Coordinates of C-alpha atoms and ligand atoms in Angstrom, one line a residue:
M1 CA 71.3 75.2 66.0
M2 CA 69.6 76.4 69.1
P3 CA 67.8 79.7 69.1
L4 CA 68.6 82.0 72.0
T5 CA 66.1 84.7 72.8
T6 CA 67.1 87.6 74.9
S7 CA 65.4 90.8 75.9
A8 CA 67.6 92.7 73.5
T9 CA 68.1 90.5 70.5
A10 CA 67.1 87.2 69.1
V11 CA 70.1 85.4 67.9
T12 CA 71.4 81.9 67.2
V13 CA 74.5 80.5 68.8
Q14 CA 76.7 77.9 67.1
E15 CA 76.5 74.5 68.7
A16 CA 79.9 73.5 70.0
Q17 CA 81.9 71.8 67.3
C18 CA 83.6 69.5 69.8
P19 CA 82.3 65.9 70.3
V20 CA 80.4 66.7 73.5
N21 CA 80.2 63.0 74.4
V22 CA 83.9 62.8 75.3
L23 CA 83.1 63.0 79.0
K24 CA 79.5 61.9 78.9
L25 CA 78.6 65.5 79.1
Q26 CA 75.1 64.8 77.6
N27 CA 74.1 63.8 81.1
F28 CA 75.0 67.1 82.7
P29 CA 72.3 69.6 83.5
R30 CA 72.9 72.3 81.0
A31 CA 72.7 76.1 81.6
D32 CA 69.9 77.8 79.7
L33 CA 71.7 80.7 78.0
S34 CA 68.5 82.3 77.0
K35 CA 68.0 83.4 80.6
V36 CA 71.4 85.2 81.0
S37 CA 71.9 88.9 80.4
V38 CA 73.6 89.8 77.2
K39 CA 77.0 91.6 77.5
A40 CA 77.5 94.3 74.9
E41 CA 80.3 93.7 72.4
G42 CA 83.5 95.4 73.4
D43 CA 87.0 94.9 74.8
I44 CA 88.9 95.6 78.0
S45 CA 88.6 99.4 77.5
S46 CA 84.9 99.0 78.4
V47 CA 85.9 98.4 82.1
F48 CA 88.0 101.6 82.7
S49 CA 86.7 105.1 82.5
S50 CA 90.3 106.3 81.9
L51 CA 90.8 104.1 78.8
E52 CA 87.6 105.4 77.4
D53 CA 87.8 109.1 78.2
G54 CA 91.5 109.5 78.6
E55 CA 90.9 110.9 82.1
I56 CA 89.4 109.7 85.4
N57 CA 85.9 111.0 86.1
S58 CA 86.1 112.4 89.6
S59 CA 82.7 111.1 90.4
T60 CA 80.3 113.4 92.2
L61 CA 77.3 111.1 92.3
P62 CA 73.6 112.1 92.6
L63 CA 72.9 113.5 96.1
T64 CA 71.1 110.4 97.3
Y65 CA 74.5 108.8 97.6
A66 CA 75.3 111.0 100.6
A67 CA 72.9 108.8 102.6
I68 CA 75.5 106.0 102.3
K69 CA 78.1 107.9 104.2
K70 CA 75.7 108.5 107.1
R71 CA 74.7 104.8 107.2
L72 CA 78.3 103.7 107.4
V73 CA 79.8 106.1 109.8
T74 CA 78.0 106.3 113.1
D75 CA 80.7 107.7 115.3
P76 CA 82.3 110.5 113.3
Q77 CA 84.7 111.4 116.1
A78 CA 86.2 108.0 116.4
F79 CA 86.3 107.8 112.6
K80 CA 88.2 111.0 112.3
A81 CA 90.7 110.0 115.0
S82 CA 91.2 106.7 113.2
W83 CA 91.8 108.6 109.9
L84 CA 94.5 110.8 111.4
K85 CA 96.3 107.7 112.8
L86 CA 96.0 106.0 109.4
K87 CA 97.6 108.9 107.5
K88 CA 100.6 108.8 109.8
R89 CA 101.0 105.0 109.5
L90 CA 100.6 105.3 105.7
A91 CA 103.3 107.9 105.5
D92 CA 105.7 105.7 107.5
E93 CA 105.0 102.5 105.5
I94 CA 105.2 104.3 102.2
E95 CA 108.7 105.5 103.1
K96 CA 109.8 101.9 103.7
I97 CA 108.1 100.6 100.5
S98 CA 109.8 103.2 98.3
K99 CA 113.2 102.5 99.9
E100 CA 113.0 98.8 99.4
G101 CA 111.4 98.7 96.0
P102 CA 110.4 95.5 94.2
A103 CA 112.1 93.3 96.8
I104 CA 109.3 94.2 99.3
I105 CA 106.9 92.0 97.3
P106 CA 107.4 88.5 98.7
S107 CA 108.6 85.7 96.4
V108 CA 108.0 82.1 97.3
E109 CA 109.2 79.0 95.4
F110 CA 106.4 76.6 94.4
S111 CA 108.2 73.9 96.4
E112 CA 108.1 76.1 99.5
L113 CA 104.3 76.6 99.6
Q114 CA 103.5 73.8 102.0
T115 CA 106.4 74.5 104.4
M116 CA 106.3 78.3 104.4
S117 CA 107.4 79.8 107.6
N118 CA 104.9 81.8 109.7
E119 CA 107.0 84.9 109.3
K120 CA 106.9 84.7 105.5
R121 CA 103.2 83.9 105.5
K122 CA 102.6 87.1 107.6
E123 CA 104.6 89.1 105.1
V124 CA 102.5 87.8 102.2
L125 CA 99.3 88.7 104.2
K126 CA 100.6 92.1 105.0
R127 CA 101.5 92.9 101.4
G128 CA 98.4 91.4 99.8
C129 CA 100.6 90.3 96.9
V130 CA 103.1 87.5 96.1
V131 CA 105.2 86.0 93.4
V132 CA 105.1 82.2 93.3
R133 CA 108.1 80.9 91.3
N134 CA 108.4 77.9 89.0
V135 CA 104.8 76.9 89.0
I136 CA 105.1 75.7 85.4
P137 CA 108.4 74.7 83.9
R138 CA 110.0 77.6 82.2
D139 CA 110.3 76.2 78.7
E140 CA 106.7 75.0 78.7
A141 CA 105.3 78.3 79.9
R142 CA 107.4 80.1 77.2
S143 CA 106.1 77.7 74.5
Y144 CA 102.5 78.7 75.4
K145 CA 103.3 82.1 74.0
F146 CA 104.4 80.7 70.6
E147 CA 101.4 78.4 70.5
L148 CA 99.1 81.3 71.2
E149 CA 100.7 83.3 68.4
E150 CA 100.1 80.4 66.1
Y151 CA 96.5 80.1 67.2
I152 CA 96.0 83.9 66.6
K153 CA 97.6 83.6 63.2
N154 CA 95.4 80.7 62.2
N155 CA 92.3 82.7 63.4
P156 CA 92.8 86.3 62.2
Q157 CA 89.3 87.2 63.2
T158 CA 90.4 87.1 66.9
A159 CA 89.3 90.3 68.7
G160 CA 91.4 92.3 71.0
F161 CA 92.4 95.7 72.4
P162 CA 93.6 98.0 71.1
N163 CA 92.0 97.0 67.8
N164 CA 94.8 98.1 65.6
A165 CA 97.7 96.7 67.6
K166 CA 96.3 94.0 69.8
V167 CA 97.6 93.4 73.3
V168 CA 94.7 91.9 75.3
Y169 CA 93.0 89.2 73.3
E170 CA 89.4 88.1 73.6
L171 CA 90.5 84.4 74.0
Y172 CA 89.3 82.1 76.7
W173 CA 89.6 78.5 75.3
S174 CA 92.9 78.2 73.5
K175 CA 94.9 75.1 74.2
P176 CA 97.7 76.8 76.0
Q177 CA 95.2 78.5 78.4
I178 CA 93.5 75.2 79.0
K179 CA 96.9 73.5 79.6
A180 CA 97.8 76.2 82.1
R181 CA 94.5 76.2 84.0
S182 CA 94.6 72.4 84.1
N183 CA 98.2 72.1 85.3
P184 CA 98.3 70.2 88.6
R185 CA 101.0 72.5 90.1
L186 CA 99.0 75.5 89.1
I187 CA 95.9 74.1 90.7
K188 CA 97.8 73.5 93.9
T189 CA 99.0 77.1 93.8
L190 CA 95.4 78.4 93.5
N191 CA 94.5 76.1 96.4
F192 CA 97.3 77.6 98.5
M193 CA 96.1 81.2 97.7
N194 CA 92.5 80.4 98.6
K195 CA 93.6 79.0 101.9
L196 CA 95.3 82.2 102.9
W197 CA 91.7 83.3 103.5
H198 CA 89.4 81.9 106.3
A199 CA 85.7 81.8 107.0
D200 CA 83.4 81.1 109.9
D201 CA 82.2 77.6 110.3
A202 CA 78.7 78.5 109.0
T203 CA 79.7 80.6 106.0
E204 CA 78.8 78.8 102.8
I205 CA 82.2 78.6 101.2
C206 CA 84.8 75.9 100.7
L207 CA 88.3 77.3 100.5
D208 CA 89.8 73.8 100.1
E209 CA 88.4 73.4 96.6
N210 CA 89.2 75.7 93.7
L211 CA 87.3 76.4 90.6
S212 CA 88.6 77.6 87.2
Y213 CA 87.8 81.1 86.0
A214 CA 88.3 81.6 82.3
D215 CA 89.9 85.0 81.7
R216 CA 91.9 86.5 78.8
L217 CA 95.5 86.9 78.1
R218 CA 97.9 89.7 77.2
I219 CA 100.8 89.7 74.7
R220 CA 102.6 93.0 74.9
N221 CA 105.2 93.3 72.2
P222 CA 108.5 95.0 72.8
G223 CA 108.2 98.8 73.0
D224 CA 104.4 98.8 73.4
R225 CA 103.1 102.0 75.0
L226 CA 99.4 101.5 74.1
F227 CA 98.4 99.1 76.8
T228 CA 98.7 100.8 80.1
L229 CA 96.4 101.0 83.0
G230 CA 96.6 103.5 85.8
P231 CA 96.2 102.5 89.5
H232 CA 92.9 100.8 90.0
S233 CA 91.2 98.0 92.0
D234 CA 88.9 95.3 90.6
A235 CA 85.6 93.9 92.0
G236 CA 83.5 97.0 91.7
S237 CA 83.8 100.7 92.7
I238 CA 80.9 102.4 94.5
E239 CA 79.7 98.9 95.5
R240 CA 82.2 98.8 98.4
W241 CA 80.3 101.5 100.1
E242 CA 76.8 101.1 98.6
D243 CA 76.1 97.4 98.8
E244 CA 75.2 96.5 102.4
N245 CA 76.8 93.1 102.4
Y246 CA 79.9 94.3 100.7
S247 CA 80.3 97.2 103.1
K248 CA 80.0 94.7 106.0
C249 CA 83.4 93.3 105.0
Y250 CA 84.8 96.6 106.2
K251 CA 82.9 97.1 109.5
D252 CA 86.1 97.6 111.5
I253 CA 87.1 100.4 109.3
W254 CA 83.7 102.2 109.5
D255 CA 83.9 101.8 113.3
G256 CA 87.2 103.7 113.5
K257 CA 89.2 100.5 114.1
W258 CA 91.1 99.9 110.8
E259 CA 93.9 98.3 112.9
D260 CA 91.5 95.3 113.5
Y261 CA 90.4 95.0 109.9
D262 CA 91.0 91.5 108.5
A263 CA 91.3 91.5 104.7
Y264 CA 91.1 87.7 104.6
N265 CA 87.8 87.1 106.3
A266 CA 85.4 85.7 103.7
T267 CA 82.3 85.8 105.9
H268 CA 80.6 88.7 104.1
R269 CA 82.4 88.5 100.8
V270 CA 80.2 85.6 99.8
D271 CA 77.1 87.8 100.0
A272 CA 78.7 90.9 98.6
N273 CA 77.3 92.3 95.3
S274 CA 80.3 93.8 93.5
S275 CA 78.3 94.8 90.4
L276 CA 75.2 96.7 91.2
Y277 CA 75.2 98.4 87.9
D278 CA 75.0 96.4 84.8
S279 CA 78.4 96.9 83.3
Q280 CA 80.7 95.1 80.9
G281 CA 83.1 94.4 83.5
N282 CA 84.3 93.1 86.2
C283 CA 84.4 89.6 87.5
T284 CA 81.2 88.3 89.1
M285 CA 83.0 85.3 90.6
F286 CA 84.4 85.9 94.0
R287 CA 88.2 85.9 93.5
T288 CA 90.3 85.6 96.7
F289 CA 93.2 86.8 94.6
Q290 CA 93.5 88.0 91.0
G291 CA 96.6 86.5 89.3
W292 CA 98.5 85.8 86.2
V293 CA 101.0 83.3 85.0
S294 CA 103.9 84.7 83.0
M295 CA 105.0 83.6 79.6
S296 CA 108.0 85.9 79.4
E297 CA 110.9 87.2 81.4
I298 CA 109.6 90.6 82.7
H299 CA 111.7 93.1 84.6
P300 CA 110.5 95.8 87.0
G301 CA 109.5 98.9 85.0
E302 CA 109.4 97.0 81.7
G303 CA 105.7 96.2 81.2
T304 CA 105.0 94.3 84.4
I305 CA 102.4 94.9 87.1
Q306 CA 102.7 97.4 89.9
F307 CA 101.1 97.2 93.4
A308 CA 100.4 99.3 96.4
P309 CA 101.8 96.5 98.6
L310 CA 100.1 97.1 101.9
I311 CA 96.6 95.7 101.9
K312 CA 95.1 96.7 105.2
E313 CA 96.2 100.4 105.3
V314 CA 95.6 101.0 101.6
T315 CA 92.1 99.5 101.8
A316 CA 91.3 101.6 104.9
Y317 CA 92.6 104.7 103.0
L318 CA 90.6 104.1 99.9
L319 CA 87.4 103.6 101.9
M320 CA 87.8 106.5 104.3
N321 CA 89.1 109.0 101.8
P322 CA 85.6 110.1 100.5
F323 CA 84.7 111.1 104.0
F324 CA 87.3 113.8 104.4
K325 CA 88.1 117.2 103.0
A326 CA 91.7 118.3 102.4
N327 CA 91.8 120.0 105.8
N328 CA 90.7 116.6 107.5
E329 CA 87.3 118.0 108.1
I330 CA 84.8 115.2 108.1
D331 CA 82.2 115.2 105.3
L332 CA 79.1 113.1 105.7
D333 CA 76.9 115.4 103.5
S334 CA 78.4 115.4 100.0
S335 CA 77.9 112.6 97.5
T336 CA 81.5 112.6 96.3
F337 CA 83.3 109.3 96.0
P338 CA 86.6 110.0 94.3
G339 CA 87.4 107.5 91.5
A340 CA 84.3 105.5 92.1
V341 CA 82.3 105.6 88.8
P342 CA 79.3 103.3 88.8
S343 CA 79.8 100.3 86.4
K344 CA 83.5 101.0 86.2
A345 CA 86.6 99.8 88.0
Q346 CA 87.7 101.9 91.1
E347 CA 90.5 104.2 89.9
Y348 CA 93.0 106.3 91.8
S349 CA 94.9 109.5 91.0
P350 CA 97.4 111.8 92.9
T351 CA 94.8 114.6 93.0
M352 CA 92.0 112.4 94.4
H353 CA 94.2 110.3 96.6
P354 CA 97.1 112.4 97.6
E355 CA 98.2 110.6 100.8
L356 CA 98.7 107.4 98.8
Q357 CA 101.7 109.1 97.2
L358 CA 101.1 106.9 94.1
D359 CA 104.5 107.8 92.7
K360 CA 106.2 106.3 95.7
I361 CA 103.9 103.5 96.8
M362 CA 103.3 101.9 93.4
T363 CA 105.9 99.2 93.2
P364 CA 106.6 97.0 90.2
A365 CA 106.8 93.2 90.8
P366 CA 110.3 91.8 90.9
T367 CA 111.7 90.1 87.8
V368 CA 109.5 87.2 86.8
Y369 CA 110.3 84.3 84.4
P370 CA 108.1 82.2 82.3
G371 CA 106.0 79.9 84.6
D372 CA 106.1 82.2 87.6
M373 CA 102.8 83.4 88.9
V374 CA 101.9 86.7 90.5
F375 CA 98.8 87.1 92.8
W376 CA 97.2 90.1 94.4
H377 CA 94.3 90.4 96.8
C378 CA 90.9 91.2 95.3
D379 CA 90.9 94.8 96.8
L380 CA 94.6 95.6 96.1
I381 CA 95.4 98.7 94.1
H382 CA 97.4 97.7 91.0
A383 CA 98.5 99.2 87.7
V384 CA 100.3 98.2 84.5
D385 CA 103.7 99.7 83.7
P386 CA 103.3 102.4 81.2
E387 CA 106.1 101.1 79.0
C388 CA 107.1 97.7 77.8
S389 CA 110.8 96.7 77.4
E390 CA 112.4 97.5 74.1
I391 CA 113.6 94.0 73.6
M392 CA 111.3 91.5 75.4
D393 CA 107.6 90.9 75.2
S394 CA 105.5 91.0 78.3
S395 CA 103.0 88.2 78.0
V396 CA 100.7 86.8 80.7
M397 CA 97.5 84.7 81.1
Y398 CA 95.2 86.0 83.8
I399 CA 94.3 83.1 86.2
P400 CA 92.7 84.0 89.6
S401 CA 92.1 81.8 92.6
T402 CA 88.4 81.2 93.1
P403 CA 86.9 79.0 95.9
V404 CA 83.6 77.2 95.9
C405 CA 80.7 79.4 97.1
K406 CA 77.2 80.2 95.8
N407 CA 78.2 82.8 93.3
N408 CA 81.1 80.8 91.9
T409 CA 79.0 77.7 91.6
E410 CA 76.4 79.6 89.6
Y411 CA 79.1 81.2 87.4
S412 CA 80.7 77.8 86.9
F413 CA 77.5 76.4 85.6
I414 CA 77.1 79.0 83.0
Q415 CA 80.9 79.0 82.2
R416 CA 80.8 75.3 81.6
E417 CA 78.2 75.9 78.9
A418 CA 80.3 78.6 77.4
F419 CA 83.2 76.2 77.3
L420 CA 81.2 73.5 75.6
R421 CA 80.1 75.9 73.0
K422 CA 83.4 77.9 72.8
L423 CA 81.6 81.2 73.5
V424 CA 83.1 84.2 75.2
A425 CA 83.3 83.5 79.0
P426 CA 80.2 84.7 80.8
D427 CA 81.6 87.9 82.4
F428 CA 83.0 89.3 79.1
P429 CA 81.9 91.5 76.3
G430 CA 79.8 89.7 73.7
F431 CA 78.5 86.8 75.9
P432 CA 76.5 84.8 74.9
T433 CA 75.6 86.2 71.5
S434 CA 78.9 86.6 69.7
V435 CA 80.6 83.6 68.1
G436 CA 83.5 83.7 70.5
E437 CA 85.9 80.9 69.5
S438 CA 83.2 78.6 68.2
K439 CA 84.6 79.0 64.7
H440 CA 88.3 79.1 65.7
I441 CA 90.6 76.4 64.3
G442 CA 92.4 74.5 67.1
C443 CA 90.3 75.5 70.0
A444 CA 90.6 73.3 73.2
E445 CA 88.2 70.5 74.1
P446 CA 87.2 69.1 77.5
S447 CA 89.4 66.1 76.6
D448 CA 92.4 68.5 76.8
V449 CA 91.5 69.3 80.4
E450 CA 91.6 65.6 81.2
R451 CA 94.8 65.1 79.4
S452 CA 96.6 68.0 81.1
G453 CA 95.4 67.6 84.6
G454 CA 93.2 64.5 85.2
L455 CA 90.5 64.5 87.8
P456 CA 91.5 67.6 89.8
A457 CA 91.5 69.7 86.6
L458 CA 88.1 68.2 85.5
R459 CA 86.8 69.3 88.9
N460 CA 88.1 72.8 88.5
F461 CA 86.3 73.0 85.2
A462 CA 83.1 71.7 86.7
L463 CA 83.4 68.6 84.5
E464 CA 83.4 66.3 87.5
A465 CA 81.6 66.4 90.8
L466 CA 83.4 67.7 93.9
E467 CA 84.2 65.5 96.9
C468 CA 82.5 66.4 100.2
K469 CA 85.1 65.6 102.8
V470 CA 84.2 64.7 106.3
D471 CA 86.5 67.2 108.0
Y472 CA 85.0 70.2 106.1
S473 CA 83.2 72.8 108.0
K474 CA 79.4 72.9 108.0
G475 CA 79.4 75.8 105.5
A476 CA 82.0 74.1 103.3
K477 CA 79.9 71.0 103.1
E478 CA 76.9 73.0 102.1
A479 CA 78.9 74.8 99.4
I480 CA 80.0 71.4 97.9
I481 CA 76.5 69.9 98.1
S482 CA 75.0 73.0 96.3
F483 CA 77.7 72.8 93.7
N484 CA 77.1 69.1 92.9
K485 CA 73.4 69.6 92.9
L486 CA 73.4 72.5 90.4
L487 CA 76.2 71.1 88.1
F488 CA 75.5 67.4 88.3
G489 CA 71.9 67.2 89.4
D490 CA 72.7 65.2 92.5
Ligands
LIG501 C1 82.2 112.8 84.2 O1 80.9 112.3 84.1 C2 79.9 113.2 83.9 C3 78.5 112.5 83.9 O2 78.6 111.4 83.1 C4 80.1 114.0 82.6 O3 79.2 115.0 82.4 C5 81.5 114.6 82.7 O4 81.8 115.2 81.5 C6 82.5 113.5 83.0 N1 83.9 113.9 82.9 C7 84.6 114.7 83.8 C8 86.0 114.9 83.6 O5 84.0 115.2 84.7
LIG502 C1 84.9 87.2 110.4 O1 83.9 88.2 110.2 C2 82.7 87.9 110.9 C3 81.7 88.9 110.6 O2 82.1 90.2 110.7 C4 83.0 87.9 112.4 O3 81.8 87.5 113.1 C5 84.0 86.8 112.7 O4 84.4 86.8 114.0 C6 85.3 87.1 111.8 N1 86.2 85.9 112.0 C7 87.4 86.1 112.5 C8 88.2 84.8 112.6 O5 87.9 87.1 112.8
LIG503 C1 72.9 90.2 101.9 O1 73.1 88.8 102.2 C2 72.0 88.1 102.8 C3 72.5 86.8 103.2 O2 72.9 86.0 102.2 C4 70.9 88.1 101.7 O3 69.8 87.4 102.2 C5 70.6 89.5 101.3 O4 69.7 89.5 100.2 C6 71.8 90.3 100.9 N1 71.5 91.7 100.7 C7 71.6 92.3 99.6 C8 71.2 93.8 99.6 O5 72.0 91.8 98.6
LIG504 C1 77.8 87.4 92.4 O1 77.1 87.3 91.2 C2 76.2 88.4 90.9 C3 75.5 88.2 89.6 O2 75.8 87.0 89.1 C4 77.0 89.7 90.9 O3 76.1 90.7 90.8 C5 77.8 89.8 92.2 O4 78.6 91.0 92.1 C6 78.6 88.7 92.4 N1 79.4 88.8 93.7 C7 80.7 88.9 93.8 C8 81.3 88.9 95.1 O5 81.4 89.0 92.8
LIG505 C1 73.5 92.6 92.3 O1 72.8 93.8 92.1 C2 72.2 93.8 90.8 C3 71.6 95.2 90.6 O2 70.7 95.4 91.6 C4 71.2 92.7 90.6 O3 70.7 92.7 89.3 C5 71.9 91.4 90.9 O4 71.0 90.3 90.8 C6 72.6 91.4 92.2 N1 73.3 90.2 92.5 C7 73.1 89.4 93.6 C8 73.9 88.2 93.6 O5 72.4 89.8 94.5
LIG506 C1 88.0 71.3 92.7 C2 89.5 71.0 92.7 O1 90.1 70.9 91.7 N1 90.0 71.0 93.9 C3 91.4 70.8 94.1 C4 92.0 72.1 94.6 O2 93.4 71.9 94.8 C5 93.7 70.9 95.8 C6 95.2 70.9 95.9 O3 95.8 70.6 94.7 C7 93.2 69.6 95.3 O4 93.4 68.6 96.3 C8 91.7 69.7 95.1 O5 91.2 68.5 94.5
LIG507 C1 85.4 90.3 83.7 C2 86.4 91.4 83.4 O1 86.3 92.2 82.6 N1 87.5 91.3 84.1 C3 88.6 92.2 84.0 C4 88.6 93.1 85.2 O2 89.7 93.9 85.2 C5 91.0 93.3 85.1 C6 92.0 94.3 85.0 O3 92.2 94.9 86.2 C7 91.1 92.4 83.9 O4 92.2 91.7 83.9 C8 89.9 91.5 83.9 O5 89.9 90.8 82.7

């Protein structure tokens, strides 16, 4: 037993029950969990003000926040002209989106990823979301759901939300999750998603290597109406405006040139702070895309995900909206940031974001089958269908694409320790003090990673050092070297 002392509580954490010597892990530098901040106990509802309060708090912040508006917008005239152009473009594009429906969300076969036409690639970049089909064989992906149900049955203490009829489970290290995250085809898919982004030569990020982020899973049973999430974006709320490095990602938008905004430039993302307020949520890794792999057949409108599939314009709208009153008069004096509640996810509503025409723009993903993956850009507005099908479950494992950069390296270091001890993953409620899965029967071991995916999977899980390839950019090489240094001491 190893005592962990934190500012809030003094607790003990179970040593991992796994034979930690499987992969000579005793030689790894180990993260010191007594130095990490403790996440309060909770579940997914802690992240959303609407799940907690039943309504979105429209967020007039203390007056000091008005200074942010003045810092960002230095040419109000150009900004306003740009806003008017944006509203027009949005209206036109929303018309097309609502006419075309789910088919507007691009679908790509796994086998097509390497040979994708430029035209299709452009469409994926424009939409900011994509379905990748047949990543994992259908029967195998379906069987994960049954294995998970078995795991949950064998471990009735498993926490989840809502407490009385669980849908989102606080599980990170079940065997099916490890099998999915270690799957070589899934790793190739994450790699493809990372590489839709680009970075300057000097930016410390390697988009050619991918790390694993341990997230939860959802099993929505037929007819479920309890688990629904309104339109929101991950990766912080007020931070997009408030954090200086984060706001630099959107410089073209502040300068009244949203047409030039490039949603896939990682240059300032690596320095962005997407959680300025200690919250229970969201992800502190930099995810190029959030994603999930399906374990069921899910039809549009039957418990799937919905998107506002137009990354550039929708991002420009969300960022510019707080600066205008209903009559298009510019407002640099108020401290109102609609839907941006510090420490919560950014949420949207028809009253706060009328021009988004949420009822028209929000488009469900086309039908997915077990083993298909769905990805969406880290800024993209998404929602969960209010109702699940009456006959089919809607079950997915959340698996994002996460490249190698400073933040992700630091997170991987702590996450590896969480895995070895079967604790809740570091971003999630209860880390590192709650027992997590350390007492679960049938939890995965590092050897399962090796068995399912060999060396590339071990690298994803930070259980093997990364290769520093000669053709990598200066920044990519630095990112790999820092990773190997922190995680392997060399
Ligand atoms: C919003 O937040 C404030 C401050 O926390 C609170 O007083 C108010 O009741 C909340 N709800 C709404 C709907 O404004
Ligand atoms: C990416 O963003 C940086 C910082 O704004 C900029 O200097 C660079 O030119 C951009 N890269 C590309 C390819 O547009
Ligand atoms: C912004 O990024 C730079 C470069 O990494 C860093 O030195 C600085 O501390 C960051 N600023 C904030 C406010 O986090
Ligand atoms: C990087 O990690 C820090 C804390 O670990 C977090 O505050 C920040 O939001 C992270 N950055 C991103 C882009 O997620
Ligand atoms: C992000 O901001 C919070 C609050 O100021 C701070 O605790 C944290 O260290 C910051 N993270 C990074 C990576 O700068
Ligand atoms: C760290 C890691 O696993 N990187 C892999 C990312 O995906 C590509 C493509 O499959 C592999 O070549 C890398 O080894
Ligand atoms: C760390 C964390 O809580 N991440 C959550 C952020 O919100 C999304 C939903 O949009 C969840 O899927 C993540 O689990």
